[in-house]
Short mmCIF file of C-alpha atoms in Angstrom, two decimals:
data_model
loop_
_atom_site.label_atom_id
_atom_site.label_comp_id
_atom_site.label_asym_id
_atom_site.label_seq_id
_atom_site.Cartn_x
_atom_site.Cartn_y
_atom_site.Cartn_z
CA UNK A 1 51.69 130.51 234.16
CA UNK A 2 51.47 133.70 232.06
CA UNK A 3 49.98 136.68 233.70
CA UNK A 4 47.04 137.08 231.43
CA UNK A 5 45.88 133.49 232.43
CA UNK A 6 45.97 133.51 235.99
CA UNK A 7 44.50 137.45 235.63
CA UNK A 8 41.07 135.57 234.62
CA UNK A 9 41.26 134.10 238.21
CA UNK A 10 42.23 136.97 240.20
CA UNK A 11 39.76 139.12 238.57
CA UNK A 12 37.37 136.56 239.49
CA UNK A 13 38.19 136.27 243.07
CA UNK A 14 37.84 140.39 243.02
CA UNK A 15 34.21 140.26 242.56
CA UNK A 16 34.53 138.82 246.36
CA UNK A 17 37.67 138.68 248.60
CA UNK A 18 40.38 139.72 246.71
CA UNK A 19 43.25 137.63 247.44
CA UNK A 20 46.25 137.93 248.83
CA UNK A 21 50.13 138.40 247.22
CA UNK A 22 51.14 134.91 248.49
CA UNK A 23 47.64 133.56 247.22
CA UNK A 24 48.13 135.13 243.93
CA UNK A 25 51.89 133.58 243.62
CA UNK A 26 50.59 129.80 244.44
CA UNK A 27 48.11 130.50 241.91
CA UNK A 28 51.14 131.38 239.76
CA UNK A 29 53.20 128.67 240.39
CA UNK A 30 50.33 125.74 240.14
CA UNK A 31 47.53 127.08 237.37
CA UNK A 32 47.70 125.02 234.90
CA UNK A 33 46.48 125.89 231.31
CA UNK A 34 44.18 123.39 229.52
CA UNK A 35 42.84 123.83 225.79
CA UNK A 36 40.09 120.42 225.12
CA UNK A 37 38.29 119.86 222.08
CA UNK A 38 34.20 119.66 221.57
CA UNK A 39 33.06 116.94 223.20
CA UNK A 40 36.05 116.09 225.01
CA UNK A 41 35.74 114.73 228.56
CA UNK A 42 37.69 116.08 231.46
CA UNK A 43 36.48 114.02 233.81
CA UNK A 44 34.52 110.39 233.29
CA UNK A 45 32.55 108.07 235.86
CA UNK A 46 34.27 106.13 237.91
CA UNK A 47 37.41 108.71 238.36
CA UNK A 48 38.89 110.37 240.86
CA UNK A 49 38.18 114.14 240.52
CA UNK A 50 41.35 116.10 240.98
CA UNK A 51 41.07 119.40 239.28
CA UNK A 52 38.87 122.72 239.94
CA UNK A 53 38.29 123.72 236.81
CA UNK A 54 38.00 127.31 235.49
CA UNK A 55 36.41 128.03 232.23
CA UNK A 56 38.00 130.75 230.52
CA UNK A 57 36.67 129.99 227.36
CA UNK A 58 33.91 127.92 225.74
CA UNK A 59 31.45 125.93 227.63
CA UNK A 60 31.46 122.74 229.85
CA UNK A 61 28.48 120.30 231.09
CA UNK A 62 28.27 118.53 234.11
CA UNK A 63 26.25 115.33 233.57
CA UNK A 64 24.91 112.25 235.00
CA UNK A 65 24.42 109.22 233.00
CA UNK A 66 21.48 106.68 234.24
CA UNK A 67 21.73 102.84 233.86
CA UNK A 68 19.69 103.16 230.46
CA UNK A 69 22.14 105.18 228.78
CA UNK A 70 20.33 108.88 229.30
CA UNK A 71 22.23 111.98 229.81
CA UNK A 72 21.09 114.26 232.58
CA UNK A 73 22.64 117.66 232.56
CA UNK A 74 23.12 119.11 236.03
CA UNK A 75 24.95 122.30 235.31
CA UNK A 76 27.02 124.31 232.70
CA UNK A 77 29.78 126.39 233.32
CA UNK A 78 30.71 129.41 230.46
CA UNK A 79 33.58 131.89 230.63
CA UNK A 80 34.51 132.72 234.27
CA UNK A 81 32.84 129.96 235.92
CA UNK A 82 34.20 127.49 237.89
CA UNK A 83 33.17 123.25 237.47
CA UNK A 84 33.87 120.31 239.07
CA UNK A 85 32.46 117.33 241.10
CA UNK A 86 32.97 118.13 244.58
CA UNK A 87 32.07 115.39 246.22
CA UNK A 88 34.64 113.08 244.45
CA UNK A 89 36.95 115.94 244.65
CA UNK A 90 36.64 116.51 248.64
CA UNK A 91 36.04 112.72 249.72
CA UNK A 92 37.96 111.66 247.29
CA UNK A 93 35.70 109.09 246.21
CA UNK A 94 35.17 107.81 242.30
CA UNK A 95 32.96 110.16 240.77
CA UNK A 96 29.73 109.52 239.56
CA UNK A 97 29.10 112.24 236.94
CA UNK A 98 31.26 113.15 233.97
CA UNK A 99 32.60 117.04 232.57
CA UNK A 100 32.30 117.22 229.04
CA UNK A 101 33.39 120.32 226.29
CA UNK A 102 30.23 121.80 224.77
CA UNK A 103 32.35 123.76 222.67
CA UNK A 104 36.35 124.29 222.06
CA UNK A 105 37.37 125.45 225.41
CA UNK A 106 40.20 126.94 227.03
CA UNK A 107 40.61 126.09 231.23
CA UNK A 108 42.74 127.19 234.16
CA UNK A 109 42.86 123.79 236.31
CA UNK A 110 43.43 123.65 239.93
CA UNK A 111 45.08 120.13 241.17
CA UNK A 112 43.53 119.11 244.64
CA UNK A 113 46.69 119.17 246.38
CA UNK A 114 47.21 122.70 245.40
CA UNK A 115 44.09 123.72 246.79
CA UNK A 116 44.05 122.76 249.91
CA UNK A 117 47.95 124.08 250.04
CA UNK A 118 45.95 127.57 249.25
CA UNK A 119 43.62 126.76 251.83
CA UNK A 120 46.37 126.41 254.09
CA UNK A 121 48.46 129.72 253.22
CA UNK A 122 45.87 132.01 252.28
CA UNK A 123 42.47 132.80 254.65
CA UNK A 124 40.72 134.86 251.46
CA UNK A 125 41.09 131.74 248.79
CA UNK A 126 39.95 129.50 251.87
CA UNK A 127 36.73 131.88 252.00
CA UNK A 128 36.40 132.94 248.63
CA UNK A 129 36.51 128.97 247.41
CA UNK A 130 33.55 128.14 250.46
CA UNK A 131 31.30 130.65 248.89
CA UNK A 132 31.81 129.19 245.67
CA UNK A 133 30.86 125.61 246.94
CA UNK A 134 28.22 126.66 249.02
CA UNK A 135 26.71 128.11 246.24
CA UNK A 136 27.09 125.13 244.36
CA UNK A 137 25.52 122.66 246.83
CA UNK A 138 23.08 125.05 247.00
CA UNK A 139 21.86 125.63 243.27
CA UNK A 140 21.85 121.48 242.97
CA UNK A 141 19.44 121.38 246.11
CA UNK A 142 17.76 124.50 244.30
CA UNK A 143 17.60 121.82 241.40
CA UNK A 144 16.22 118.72 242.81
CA UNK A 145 13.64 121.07 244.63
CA UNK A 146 12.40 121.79 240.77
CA UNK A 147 12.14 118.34 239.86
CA UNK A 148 9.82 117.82 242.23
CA UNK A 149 7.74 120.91 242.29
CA UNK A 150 7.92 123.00 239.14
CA UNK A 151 6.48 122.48 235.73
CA UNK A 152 8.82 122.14 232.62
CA UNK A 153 7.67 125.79 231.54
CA UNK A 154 8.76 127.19 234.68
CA UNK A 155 12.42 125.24 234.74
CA UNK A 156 13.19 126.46 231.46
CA UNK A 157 12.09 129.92 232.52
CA UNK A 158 14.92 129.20 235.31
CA UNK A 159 17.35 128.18 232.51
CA UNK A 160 16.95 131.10 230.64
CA UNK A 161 17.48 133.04 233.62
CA UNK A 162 20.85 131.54 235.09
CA UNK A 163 22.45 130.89 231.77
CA UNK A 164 21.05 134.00 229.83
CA UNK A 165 23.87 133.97 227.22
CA UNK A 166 23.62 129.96 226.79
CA UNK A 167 20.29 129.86 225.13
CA UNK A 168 22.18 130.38 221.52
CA UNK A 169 25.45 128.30 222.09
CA UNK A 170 24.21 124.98 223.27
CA UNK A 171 21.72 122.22 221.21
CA UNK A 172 17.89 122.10 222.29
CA UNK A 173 18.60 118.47 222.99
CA UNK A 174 21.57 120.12 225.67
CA UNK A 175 18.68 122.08 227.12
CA UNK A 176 16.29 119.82 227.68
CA UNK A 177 18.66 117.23 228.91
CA UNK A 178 18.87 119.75 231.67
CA UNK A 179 15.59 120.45 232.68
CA UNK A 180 14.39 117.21 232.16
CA UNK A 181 11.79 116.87 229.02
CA UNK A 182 12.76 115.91 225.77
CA UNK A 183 13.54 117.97 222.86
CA UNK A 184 10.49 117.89 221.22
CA UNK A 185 8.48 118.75 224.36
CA UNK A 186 10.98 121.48 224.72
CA UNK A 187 9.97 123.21 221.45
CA UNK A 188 6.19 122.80 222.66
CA UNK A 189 7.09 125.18 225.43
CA UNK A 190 9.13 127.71 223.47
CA UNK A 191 6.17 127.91 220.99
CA UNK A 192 4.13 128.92 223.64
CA UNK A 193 6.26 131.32 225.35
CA UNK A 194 6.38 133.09 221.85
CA UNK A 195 2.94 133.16 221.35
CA UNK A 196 2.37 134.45 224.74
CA UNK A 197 4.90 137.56 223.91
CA UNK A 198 2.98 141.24 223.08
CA UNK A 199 4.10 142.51 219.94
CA UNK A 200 6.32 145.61 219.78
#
């Protein structure tokens, strides 16, 4: 791996634990480099997950796909953000959710066995890699919570909010995918949220 790739990571990993030497020469030895096109899937239903994925450049989706057809977005992932399905990756189980290129991307990839070799040899990935699922299990529980209590105004409030620099690089129908209207209703509530803006 060349330096300048697996620097994304480390850099990363500084914003936390920083890791250690033998950490960082795992990393080295097992980062593998991935450039997908648009719309490309990484990952499909009914595969095993075996990759962390790291998102360098471009954009991925995380998605769900009901027995009509629909898309459900569940989560993006932009430049220095990690993606993956955990629970197919962890219980190594089929997955039911697919990882699709919103754009040209460029990845750092992870292979399972890898990992948990890192989780073996170095105590700071092991920690640094918890926090980043916790966080994830967390957000989707943040997510169904939504669903269930907020209005569509007030989740696409929340999109803008995680995904501030997203609002200009992905579709409307991307958007609403994700917080559940469709795209039409989706331009209802961006109307309003303009009208409701003071002018300057």
């Amino acid at each position: 791996m060349n330096a300048s790739g697996i620097q994304h990571v480390i850099d990363y990993f500084e914003n936390y634990w920083p890791i250690e030497d033998t950490a960082i020469k795992i990393l080295d030895a097992c980062i593998i480099e991935r450039k997908i096109k648009r719309k490309e899937n990484i990952l499909i239903e009914g595969e095993l997950c075996n990759y962390l994925n790291f998102v360098v450049k471009g954009i991925l989706k995380l998605f769900y796909t009901d027995k009509s057809g629909n898309q459900h977005n569940l989560q993006f992932a932009s430049e220095g953000k990690w993606l993956t399905d955990f629970s197919s990756l962890y219980n190594n189980t089929p997955s039911e959710l697919c990882i699709q290129a919103l754009e040209s991307s460029t990845l750092l990839q992870i292979k399972k066995e890898d990992i948990f070799n890192l989780y073996d040899n170095s105590p700071l990935f092991d920690r640094n890699m918890r926090i980043i699922t916790e966080n994830a299990f967390m957000e989707q529980q943040k997510r169904v919570l939504q669903h269930i209590s907020s209005t569509a105004h007030e989740r696409y409030l929340y999109f803008l909010k995680k995904y501030p620099n997203l609002s200009n690089r992905i579709s409307s129908v991307q958007i609403a995918s994700y917080i559940g209207v469709t795209p039409e209703f989706l331009s209802t509530i961006r109307k309003k949220i303009a009208s409701e803006r003071p002018f300057s």
